[in-house]
């Protein structure tokens, strides 16, 4: 699962306009569950302005008291790297993050539109990128915590943008690339179904049944085996598998990531051992990191390498003590619709829903029984990790075998060659 997202406008053809409206409807009613009278804080790339406006309209129709959108201009980010003084890279707008946290505390819902250029910062100074990321992570600690604790209803939805489309379809002309990316987005968002809302309800129920099945097993650990991977991930005490929708602590049901195909839980921060190799590249804050290989010992990374972006990877895992430990483990079958598209999206919202994955950094307290009402120290005592970062990366493939390890130490097959062994429901 991902919990933050930055975003880029492209002319939308007339035939796409109605699909954008459908996307906005599903985002507001199914993803966000926006309540009448509730405020909405939205973030979006400038290039997603058509979708942002459609969502704004839908939110007001649903009774929103106020919609406030914070747009990101990627050109302005590049201007900072071109002209800002060195000290600039240790600065983040703390006042803005404080205001966002205040909005959440006063009951506002949160919607992020994702679609930023996955390679925006390719070629920029990795030290400056890392410093800017660290400053931003520190500044956004409070709002991120409210999100990961599910204090409010929130969701992340995608929007096709020219730079993103060019990265996914590098050999297509710009128009064709945008059209193909929109097609992939609409399919993954189930917007081509006769009744998208009903299609989502059914999909949500399936993910909930899968999570229930895993919760019934109470596994001590999950074992991954694949090419370059032999990894035992111990699970946190009182861990809870989740999938699909969540009931936020404000009482509103929401689906935090759209699309979503995963069931996920909290690993034990001190009980992860072995080797793991990423099966897809990762775009981390606009920088591609490729061919990640990592070795864990007693929960912490002791060796890490990447064929590209290694400096960024090393800096990322040094963010704090928790950045070298796991905060999430998630299972996704290789036949998931996003995986079946065969595309590499260079966008975590999509790629993490095409493959089983692990995340370095902050754990979701909702993945611990009664976790949202526990203090940080109590969560850590159960094995839940604590960090400024939460970065998902993909380890699943059509070759991956996954076993559950029972409390007695017995192995039970969960996935073979990337597919679930047991049917549920
Ligand atoms: Zn995940
Ligand atoms: Zn995640």
GROMACS .gro file of C-alpha atoms and ligand atoms in nm:
model
  427
    1UNK     CA    1   0.000   0.000   0.000
    2UNK     CA    2   0.120   0.353  -0.059
    3UNK     CA    3   0.022   0.656   0.137
    4UNK     CA    4   0.173   0.960  -0.031
    5UNK     CA    5   0.174   1.071  -0.390
    6UNK     CA    6   0.287   1.376  -0.584
    7UNK     CA    7   0.128   1.439  -0.981
    8UNK     CA    8   0.127   1.636  -1.447
    9UNK     CA    9  -0.222   1.842  -1.821
   10UNK     CA   10  -0.289   1.694  -2.135
   11UNK     CA   11  -0.574   1.762  -2.366
   12UNK     CA   12  -0.839   1.499  -2.307
   13UNK     CA   13  -1.035   1.386  -2.607
   14UNK     CA   14  -1.412   1.426  -2.594
   15UNK     CA   15  -1.463   1.050  -2.571
   16UNK     CA   16  -1.240   1.040  -2.264
   17UNK     CA   17  -1.434   1.316  -2.086
   18UNK     CA   18  -1.714   1.081  -1.981
   19UNK     CA   19  -1.461   0.824  -1.860
   20UNK     CA   20  -1.294   1.095  -1.650
   21UNK     CA   21  -1.631   1.171  -1.495
   22UNK     CA   22  -1.672   0.801  -1.416
   23UNK     CA   23  -1.327   0.796  -1.260
   24UNK     CA   24  -1.416   1.099  -1.049
   25UNK     CA   25  -1.743   0.934  -0.938
   26UNK     CA   26  -1.570   0.613  -0.832
   27UNK     CA   27  -1.290   0.810  -0.662
   28UNK     CA   28  -1.530   1.020  -0.453
   29UNK     CA   29  -1.797   0.760  -0.371
   30UNK     CA   30  -1.605   0.431  -0.355
   31UNK     CA   31  -1.244   0.529  -0.287
   32UNK     CA   32  -1.299   0.823  -0.055
   33UNK     CA   33  -1.652   0.765   0.074
   34UNK     CA   34  -1.679   1.142   0.107
   35UNK     CA   35  -1.944   1.245   0.358
   36UNK     CA   36  -2.185   1.536   0.322
   37UNK     CA   37  -2.046   1.833   0.511
   38UNK     CA   38  -1.689   1.700   0.500
   39UNK     CA   39  -1.395   1.908   0.377
   40UNK     CA   40  -1.164   1.761   0.113
   41UNK     CA   41  -0.791   1.826   0.075
   42UNK     CA   42  -0.667   1.714  -0.268
   43UNK     CA   43  -0.314   1.706  -0.413
   44UNK     CA   44  -0.255   1.683  -0.788
   45UNK     CA   45   0.006   1.746  -1.056
   46UNK     CA   46  -0.079   2.046  -1.272
   47UNK     CA   47  -0.119   1.808  -1.565
   48UNK     CA   48  -0.407   1.636  -1.384
   49UNK     CA   49  -0.619   1.950  -1.369
   50UNK     CA   50  -0.903   1.801  -1.576
   51UNK     CA   51  -0.942   1.511  -1.335
   52UNK     CA   52  -0.897   1.738  -1.032
   53UNK     CA   53  -1.183   1.957  -1.156
   54UNK     CA   54  -1.407   1.656  -1.224
   55UNK     CA   55  -1.338   1.531  -0.871
   56UNK     CA   56  -1.407   1.878  -0.731
   57UNK     CA   57  -1.746   1.884  -0.906
   58UNK     CA   58  -1.830   1.533  -0.783
   59UNK     CA   59  -1.722   1.620  -0.427
   60UNK     CA   60  -1.948   1.927  -0.414
   61UNK     CA   61  -2.237   1.722  -0.557
   62UNK     CA   62  -2.173   1.477  -0.273
   63UNK     CA   63  -2.206   1.761  -0.021
   64UNK     CA   64  -1.842   1.858   0.041
   65UNK     CA   65  -1.823   2.172   0.253
   66UNK     CA   66  -1.500   2.286   0.088
   67UNK     CA   67  -1.253   2.139  -0.163
   68UNK     CA   68  -0.895   2.267  -0.146
   69UNK     CA   69  -0.646   2.145  -0.409
   70UNK     CA   70  -0.268   2.179  -0.381
   71UNK     CA   71  -0.114   2.150  -0.728
   72UNK     CA   72   0.245   2.045  -0.793
   73UNK     CA   73   0.432   2.208  -1.081
   74UNK     CA   74   0.712   1.972  -1.186
   75UNK     CA   75   0.887   2.248  -1.385
   76UNK     CA   76   0.916   2.445  -1.062
   77UNK     CA   77   1.081   2.145  -0.896
   78UNK     CA   78   1.340   2.137  -1.175
   79UNK     CA   79   1.396   2.515  -1.138
   80UNK     CA   80   1.487   2.456  -0.776
   81UNK     CA   81   1.753   2.203  -0.882
   82UNK     CA   82   1.879   2.446  -1.147
   83UNK     CA   83   1.897   2.768  -0.948
   84UNK     CA   84   1.839   2.725  -0.573
   85UNK     CA   85   2.121   2.781  -0.323
   86UNK     CA   86   2.267   2.469  -0.164
   87UNK     CA   87   2.088   2.534   0.170
   88UNK     CA   88   1.753   2.514  -0.011
   89UNK     CA   89   1.772   2.133  -0.016
   90UNK     CA   90   1.741   2.108   0.362
   91UNK     CA   91   1.420   2.313   0.364
   92UNK     CA   92   1.061   2.191   0.346
   93UNK     CA   93   0.737   2.385   0.395
   94UNK     CA   94   0.676   2.276   0.754
   95UNK     CA   95   0.397   2.535   0.785
   96UNK     CA   96   0.210   2.373   0.495
   97UNK     CA   97   0.238   2.021   0.639
   98UNK     CA   98   0.123   2.155   0.977
   99UNK     CA   99  -0.179   2.307   0.805
  100UNK     CA  100  -0.257   1.982   0.625
  101UNK     CA  101  -0.235   1.794   0.957
  102UNK     CA  102  -0.467   2.053   1.112
  103UNK     CA  103  -0.715   1.999   0.829
  104UNK     CA  104  -0.713   1.621   0.889
  105UNK     CA  105  -0.756   1.670   1.265
  106UNK     CA  106  -1.057   1.889   1.197
  107UNK     CA  107  -1.211   1.608   0.990
  108UNK     CA  108  -1.109   1.675   0.629
  109UNK     CA  109  -1.082   1.380   0.390
  110UNK     CA  110  -0.771   1.339   0.175
  111UNK     CA  111  -0.743   1.253  -0.196
  112UNK     CA  112  -0.413   1.230  -0.383
  113UNK     CA  113  -0.394   1.215  -0.762
  114UNK     CA  114  -0.082   1.028  -0.874
  115UNK     CA  115   0.073   1.056  -1.219
  116UNK     CA  116   0.397   1.245  -1.177
  117UNK     CA  117   0.694   1.202  -1.410
  118UNK     CA  118   0.866   0.885  -1.280
  119UNK     CA  119   1.204   1.009  -1.406
  120UNK     CA  120   1.170   1.380  -1.325
  121UNK     CA  121   1.492   1.395  -1.124
  122UNK     CA  122   1.696   1.151  -1.331
  123UNK     CA  123   2.041   1.305  -1.368
  124UNK     CA  124   2.008   1.546  -1.073
  125UNK     CA  125   2.251   1.539  -0.780
  126UNK     CA  126   2.152   1.236  -0.564
  127UNK     CA  127   2.277   1.412  -0.250
  128UNK     CA  128   2.043   1.705  -0.309
  129UNK     CA  129   1.753   1.470  -0.385
  130UNK     CA  130   1.815   1.276  -0.064
  131UNK     CA  131   1.841   1.592   0.145
  132UNK     CA  132   1.519   1.730  -0.002
  133UNK     CA  133   1.345   1.396   0.060
  134UNK     CA  134   1.466   1.387   0.419
  135UNK     CA  135   1.351   1.744   0.486
  136UNK     CA  136   1.012   1.662   0.334
  137UNK     CA  137   0.980   1.336   0.533
  138UNK     CA  138   1.051   1.519   0.857
  139UNK     CA  139   0.810   1.801   0.777
  140UNK     CA  140   0.528   1.564   0.681
  141UNK     CA  141   0.562   1.331   0.979
  142UNK     CA  142   0.242   1.452   1.147
  143UNK     CA  143   0.006   1.435   0.848
  144UNK     CA  144   0.155   1.101   0.738
  145UNK     CA  145   0.097   0.954   1.080
  146UNK     CA  146  -0.271   1.056   1.069
  147UNK     CA  147  -0.296   0.886   0.729
  148UNK     CA  148  -0.116   0.563   0.828
  149UNK     CA  149  -0.334   0.542   1.142
  150UNK     CA  150  -0.641   0.584   0.917
  151UNK     CA  151  -0.774   0.862   1.138
  152UNK     CA  152  -0.962   0.992   0.833
  153UNK     CA  153  -1.098   0.851   0.507
  154UNK     CA  154  -0.845   0.886   0.224
  155UNK     CA  155  -0.761   0.752  -0.120
  156UNK     CA  156  -0.506   0.772  -0.402
  157UNK     CA  157  -0.622   0.759  -0.766
  158UNK     CA  158  -0.423   0.777  -1.093
  159UNK     CA  159  -0.429   1.028  -1.380
  160UNK     CA  160  -0.245   0.981  -1.711
  161UNK     CA  161   0.010   1.255  -1.782
  162UNK     CA  162   0.235   1.301  -2.087
  163UNK     CA  163   0.563   1.242  -1.902
  164UNK     CA  164   0.431   0.932  -1.729
  165UNK     CA  165   0.285   0.797  -2.056
  166UNK     CA  166   0.618   0.854  -2.233
  167UNK     CA  167   0.797   0.649  -1.968
  168UNK     CA  168   0.551   0.358  -1.989
  169UNK     CA  169   0.528   0.363  -2.373
  170UNK     CA  170   0.867   0.497  -2.486
  171UNK     CA  171   0.822   0.382  -2.847
  172UNK     CA  172   0.479   0.537  -2.905
  173UNK     CA  173   0.400   0.890  -3.030
  174UNK     CA  174   0.282   1.117  -2.749
  175UNK     CA  175  -0.091   1.096  -2.832
  176UNK     CA  176  -0.090   0.718  -2.865
  177UNK     CA  177   0.108   0.681  -2.541
  178UNK     CA  178  -0.149   0.892  -2.353
  179UNK     CA  179  -0.438   0.696  -2.502
  180UNK     CA  180  -0.282   0.363  -2.408
  181UNK     CA  181  -0.207   0.478  -2.053
  182UNK     CA  182  -0.565   0.600  -2.009
  183UNK     CA  183  -0.691   0.264  -2.138
  184UNK     CA  184  -0.476   0.083  -1.883
  185UNK     CA  185  -0.594   0.314  -1.604
  186UNK     CA  186  -0.962   0.275  -1.695
  187UNK     CA  187  -0.930  -0.105  -1.711
  188UNK     CA  188  -0.747  -0.129  -1.378
  189UNK     CA  189  -1.005   0.105  -1.218
  190UNK     CA  190  -1.287  -0.125  -1.344
  191UNK     CA  191  -1.442   0.175  -1.525
  192UNK     CA  192  -1.522  -0.037  -1.828
  193UNK     CA  193  -1.753  -0.257  -1.620
  194UNK     CA  194  -2.126  -0.191  -1.679
  195UNK     CA  195  -2.155  -0.083  -1.315
  196UNK     CA  196  -1.811   0.019  -1.184
  197UNK     CA  197  -1.939   0.074  -0.832
  198UNK     CA  198  -2.084  -0.277  -0.817
  199UNK     CA  199  -1.763  -0.419  -0.970
  200UNK     CA  200  -1.564  -0.252  -0.693
  201UNK     CA  201  -1.793  -0.386  -0.420
  202UNK     CA  202  -1.741  -0.741  -0.553
  203UNK     CA  203  -1.364  -0.701  -0.584
  204UNK     CA  204  -1.345  -0.552  -0.235
  205UNK     CA  205  -1.536  -0.850  -0.093
  206UNK     CA  206  -1.289  -1.094  -0.258
  207UNK     CA  207  -0.989  -0.916  -0.108
  208UNK     CA  208  -1.159  -0.912   0.232
  209UNK     CA  209  -1.218  -1.290   0.213
  210UNK     CA  210  -0.852  -1.350   0.124
  211UNK     CA  211  -0.742  -1.138   0.422
  212UNK     CA  212  -0.982  -1.327   0.650
  213UNK     CA  213  -0.840  -1.660   0.535
  214UNK     CA  214  -0.486  -1.546   0.618
  215UNK     CA  215  -0.597  -1.403   0.952
  216UNK     CA  216  -0.745  -1.742   1.040
  217UNK     CA  217  -0.407  -1.911   0.987
  218UNK     CA  218  -0.214  -1.686   1.236
  219UNK     CA  219   0.118  -1.752   1.058
  220UNK     CA  220   0.442  -1.684   1.240
  221UNK     CA  221   0.620  -1.602   0.915
  222UNK     CA  222   0.594  -1.593   0.537
  223UNK     CA  223   0.866  -1.749   0.324
  224UNK     CA  224   0.940  -1.625  -0.031
  225UNK     CA  225   1.141  -1.833  -0.280
  226UNK     CA  226   1.226  -1.719  -0.632
  227UNK     CA  227   1.522  -1.634  -0.851
  228UNK     CA  228   1.764  -1.442  -0.626
  229UNK     CA  229   1.517  -1.454  -0.337
  230UNK     CA  230   1.512  -1.675  -0.028
  231UNK     CA  231   1.351  -1.457   0.235
  232UNK     CA  232   1.177  -1.537   0.562
  233UNK     CA  233   0.956  -1.253   0.682
  234UNK     CA  234   0.847  -1.298   1.044
  235UNK     CA  235   0.508  -1.139   1.115
  236UNK     CA  236   0.436  -0.895   1.398
  237UNK     CA  237   0.255  -1.023   1.708
  238UNK     CA  238  -0.120  -0.965   1.667
  239UNK     CA  239  -0.066  -0.883   1.301
  240UNK     CA  240  -0.378  -0.837   1.091
  241UNK     CA  241  -0.401  -0.897   0.716
  242UNK     CA  242  -0.601  -0.632   0.532
  243UNK     CA  243  -0.722  -0.607   0.174
  244UNK     CA  244  -0.957  -0.376  -0.012
  245UNK     CA  245  -1.146  -0.124   0.196
  246UNK     CA  246  -1.078   0.006   0.544
  247UNK     CA  247  -1.309   0.153   0.802
  248UNK     CA  248  -1.131   0.476   0.899
  249UNK     CA  249  -1.131   0.580   1.265
  250UNK     CA  250  -1.375   0.859   1.181
  251UNK     CA  251  -1.625   0.584   1.098
  252UNK     CA  252  -1.611   0.626   0.719
  253UNK     CA  253  -1.538   0.325   0.492
  254UNK     CA  254  -1.282   0.401   0.222
  255UNK     CA  255  -1.056   0.218  -0.027
  256UNK     CA  256  -0.719   0.384   0.028
  257UNK     CA  257  -0.553   0.278  -0.298
  258UNK     CA  258  -0.734   0.259  -0.634
  259UNK     CA  259  -0.650   0.031  -0.802
  260UNK     CA  260  -0.575  -0.225  -0.531
  261UNK     CA  261  -0.506  -0.596  -0.571
  262UNK     CA  262  -0.305  -0.670  -0.256
  263UNK     CA  263  -0.355  -0.827   0.083
  264UNK     CA  264  -0.097  -0.694   0.325
  265UNK     CA  265   0.016  -0.702   0.685
  266UNK     CA  266   0.286  -0.592   0.928
  267UNK     CA  267   0.613  -0.787   0.942
  268UNK     CA  268   0.809  -0.814   1.266
  269UNK     CA  269   1.083  -0.551   1.244
  270UNK     CA  270   1.344  -0.782   1.405
  271UNK     CA  271   1.251  -1.113   1.236
  272UNK     CA  272   1.336  -1.081   0.868
  273UNK     CA  273   1.624  -1.290   0.733
  274UNK     CA  274   1.763  -1.380   0.392
  275UNK     CA  275   1.818  -1.252   0.041
  276UNK     CA  276   1.570  -1.073  -0.175
  277UNK     CA  277   1.586  -0.942  -0.530
  278UNK     CA  278   1.347  -0.685  -0.675
  279UNK     CA  279   1.154  -0.805  -0.980
  280UNK     CA  280   1.069  -0.456  -1.109
  281UNK     CA  281   1.249  -0.122  -1.101
  282UNK     CA  282   1.126   0.136  -0.858
  283UNK     CA  283   1.071   0.507  -0.911
  284UNK     CA  284   1.154   0.670  -0.579
  285UNK     CA  285   1.071   1.043  -0.566
  286UNK     CA  286   1.142   1.086  -0.936
  287UNK     CA  287   1.457   0.870  -0.943
  288UNK     CA  288   1.464   0.522  -1.097
  289UNK     CA  289   1.628   0.250  -0.885
  290UNK     CA  290   1.693  -0.073  -1.076
  291UNK     CA  291   1.789  -0.431  -0.986
  292UNK     CA  292   1.776  -0.390  -0.610
  293UNK     CA  293   1.934  -0.677  -0.414
  294UNK     CA  294   1.926  -0.680  -0.038
  295UNK     CA  295   2.026  -0.913   0.246
  296UNK     CA  296   1.845  -0.896   0.582
  297UNK     CA  297   1.972  -1.019   0.918
  298UNK     CA  298   1.751  -1.007   1.228
  299UNK     CA  299   1.521  -0.762   1.054
  300UNK     CA  300   1.778  -0.511   0.933
  301UNK     CA  301   1.939  -0.468   0.591
  302UNK     CA  302   2.308  -0.563   0.611
  303UNK     CA  303   2.386  -0.549   0.237
  304UNK     CA  304   2.213  -0.350  -0.037
  305UNK     CA  305   2.296  -0.290  -0.402
  306UNK     CA  306   2.129  -0.163  -0.720
  307UNK     CA  307   2.248  -0.144  -1.082
  308UNK     CA  308   2.108   0.209  -1.108
  309UNK     CA  309   2.027   0.460  -0.835
  310UNK     CA  310   2.237   0.283  -0.571
  311UNK     CA  311   2.335   0.611  -0.404
  312UNK     CA  312   1.968   0.703  -0.362
  313UNK     CA  313   1.895   0.353  -0.227
  314UNK     CA  314   2.180   0.375   0.027
  315UNK     CA  315   2.071   0.722   0.140
  316UNK     CA  316   1.710   0.606   0.165
  317UNK     CA  317   1.794   0.316   0.399
  318UNK     CA  318   2.002   0.550   0.615
  319UNK     CA  319   1.711   0.792   0.666
  320UNK     CA  320   1.666   0.655   1.020
  321UNK     CA  321   1.694   0.324   1.209
  322UNK     CA  322   1.354   0.208   1.081
  323UNK     CA  323   1.440   0.277   0.715
  324UNK     CA  324   1.645  -0.046   0.694
  325UNK     CA  325   1.361  -0.258   0.835
  326UNK     CA  326   1.030  -0.374   0.691
  327UNK     CA  327   0.697  -0.207   0.761
  328UNK     CA  328   0.479  -0.406   0.518
  329UNK     CA  329   0.459  -0.738   0.341
  330UNK     CA  330   0.196  -0.782   0.068
  331UNK     CA  331   0.078  -1.070  -0.151
  332UNK     CA  332  -0.051  -1.015  -0.505
  333UNK     CA  333  -0.114  -1.299  -0.752
  334UNK     CA  334   0.076  -1.285  -1.079
  335UNK     CA  335  -0.256  -1.302  -1.267
  336UNK     CA  336  -0.377  -0.971  -1.118
  337UNK     CA  337  -0.523  -0.752  -1.399
  338UNK     CA  338  -0.238  -0.503  -1.368
  339UNK     CA  339   0.025  -0.778  -1.391
  340UNK     CA  340  -0.167  -0.931  -1.682
  341UNK     CA  341  -0.129  -0.605  -1.877
  342UNK     CA  342   0.242  -0.690  -1.892
  343UNK     CA  343   0.326  -0.321  -1.850
  344UNK     CA  344   0.583  -0.166  -1.625
  345UNK     CA  345   0.419   0.152  -1.495
  346UNK     CA  346   0.708   0.310  -1.304
  347UNK     CA  347   0.444   0.415  -1.052
  348UNK     CA  348   0.413   0.247  -0.715
  349UNK     CA  349   0.032   0.257  -0.707
  350UNK     CA  350   0.029   0.035  -1.017
  351UNK     CA  351   0.346  -0.171  -0.990
  352UNK     CA  352   0.287  -0.271  -0.627
  353UNK     CA  353  -0.052  -0.406  -0.734
  354UNK     CA  354   0.108  -0.621  -1.002
  355UNK     CA  355   0.340  -0.817  -0.773
  356UNK     CA  356   0.393  -0.933  -0.420
  357UNK     CA  357   0.600  -0.669  -0.243
  358UNK     CA  358   0.767  -0.553   0.073
  359UNK     CA  359   0.801  -0.199   0.206
  360UNK     CA  360   1.087  -0.047   0.397
  361UNK     CA  361   0.993   0.188   0.677
  362UNK     CA  362   0.674   0.281   0.859
  363UNK     CA  363   0.423   0.007   0.942
  364UNK     CA  364   0.046   0.060   0.921
  365UNK     CA  365  -0.090   0.047   1.275
  366UNK     CA  366  -0.421  -0.071   1.125
  367UNK     CA  367  -0.241  -0.398   1.039
  368UNK     CA  368  -0.211  -0.475   1.413
  369UNK     CA  369  -0.516  -0.585   1.617
  370UNK     CA  370  -0.655  -0.267   1.781
  371UNK     CA  371  -0.337  -0.104   1.658
  372UNK     CA  372  -0.483   0.237   1.593
  373UNK     CA  373  -0.551   0.281   1.964
  374UNK     CA  374  -0.201   0.170   2.076
  375UNK     CA  375   0.084   0.405   2.162
  376UNK     CA  376   0.396   0.399   1.940
  377UNK     CA  377   0.594   0.210   2.209
  378UNK     CA  378   0.321  -0.058   2.235
  379UNK     CA  379   0.318  -0.100   1.857
  380UNK     CA  380   0.696  -0.139   1.847
  381UNK     CA  381   0.681  -0.399   2.127
  382UNK     CA  382   0.463  -0.609   1.894
  383UNK     CA  383   0.723  -0.571   1.618
  384UNK     CA  384   0.570  -0.286   1.417
  385UNK     CA  385   0.840  -0.073   1.255
  386UNK     CA  386   0.869   0.302   1.291
  387UNK     CA  387   1.031   0.531   1.029
  388UNK     CA  388   0.996   0.856   0.839
  389UNK     CA  389   0.978   0.660   0.513
  390UNK     CA  390   0.748   0.395   0.362
  391UNK     CA  391   0.882   0.267   0.030
  392UNK     CA  392   0.725  -0.035  -0.144
  393UNK     CA  393   0.924  -0.249  -0.383
  394UNK     CA  394   0.825  -0.543  -0.591
  395UNK     CA  395   0.958  -0.895  -0.533
  396UNK     CA  396   0.684  -1.115  -0.683
  397UNK     CA  397   0.693  -1.288  -1.021
  398UNK     CA  398   0.556  -1.585  -1.213
  399UNK     CA  399   0.836  -1.787  -1.053
  400UNK     CA  400   0.767  -1.696  -0.691
  401UNK     CA  401   0.665  -1.964  -0.439
  402UNK     CA  402   0.528  -1.843  -0.106
  403UNK     CA  403   0.473  -2.051   0.208
  404UNK     CA  404   0.307  -1.965   0.535
  405UNK     CA  405   0.502  -2.089   0.838
  406UNK     CA  406   0.270  -2.186   1.124
  407UNK     CA  407   0.338  -2.109   1.491
  408UNK     CA  408   0.450  -2.477   1.521
  409UNK     CA  409   0.698  -2.432   1.238
  410UNK     CA  410   0.510  -2.619   0.965
  411UNK     CA  411   0.514  -2.498   0.608
  412UNK     CA  412   0.185  -2.445   0.423
  413UNK     CA  413   0.191  -2.357   0.054
  414UNK     CA  414   0.022  -2.022  -0.016
  415UNK     CA  415   0.139  -1.943  -0.369
  416UNK     CA  416   0.298  -2.157  -0.638
  417UNK     CA  417   0.450  -1.994  -0.947
  418UNK     CA  418   0.299  -1.666  -0.840
  419UNK     CA  419  -0.062  -1.790  -0.801
  420UNK     CA  420  -0.276  -1.858  -0.494
  421UNK     CA  421  -0.294  -2.226  -0.400
  422UNK     CA  422  -0.624  -2.198  -0.209
  423UNK     CA  423  -0.944  -2.058  -0.353
  424UNK     CA  424  -1.143  -1.841  -0.112
  425UNK     CA  425  -1.513  -1.766  -0.116
  426LIG    ZN1  426   0.135  -0.257  -0.041
  427LIG    ZN1  427   0.311   0.008   0.108
   0.00000   0.00000   0.00000
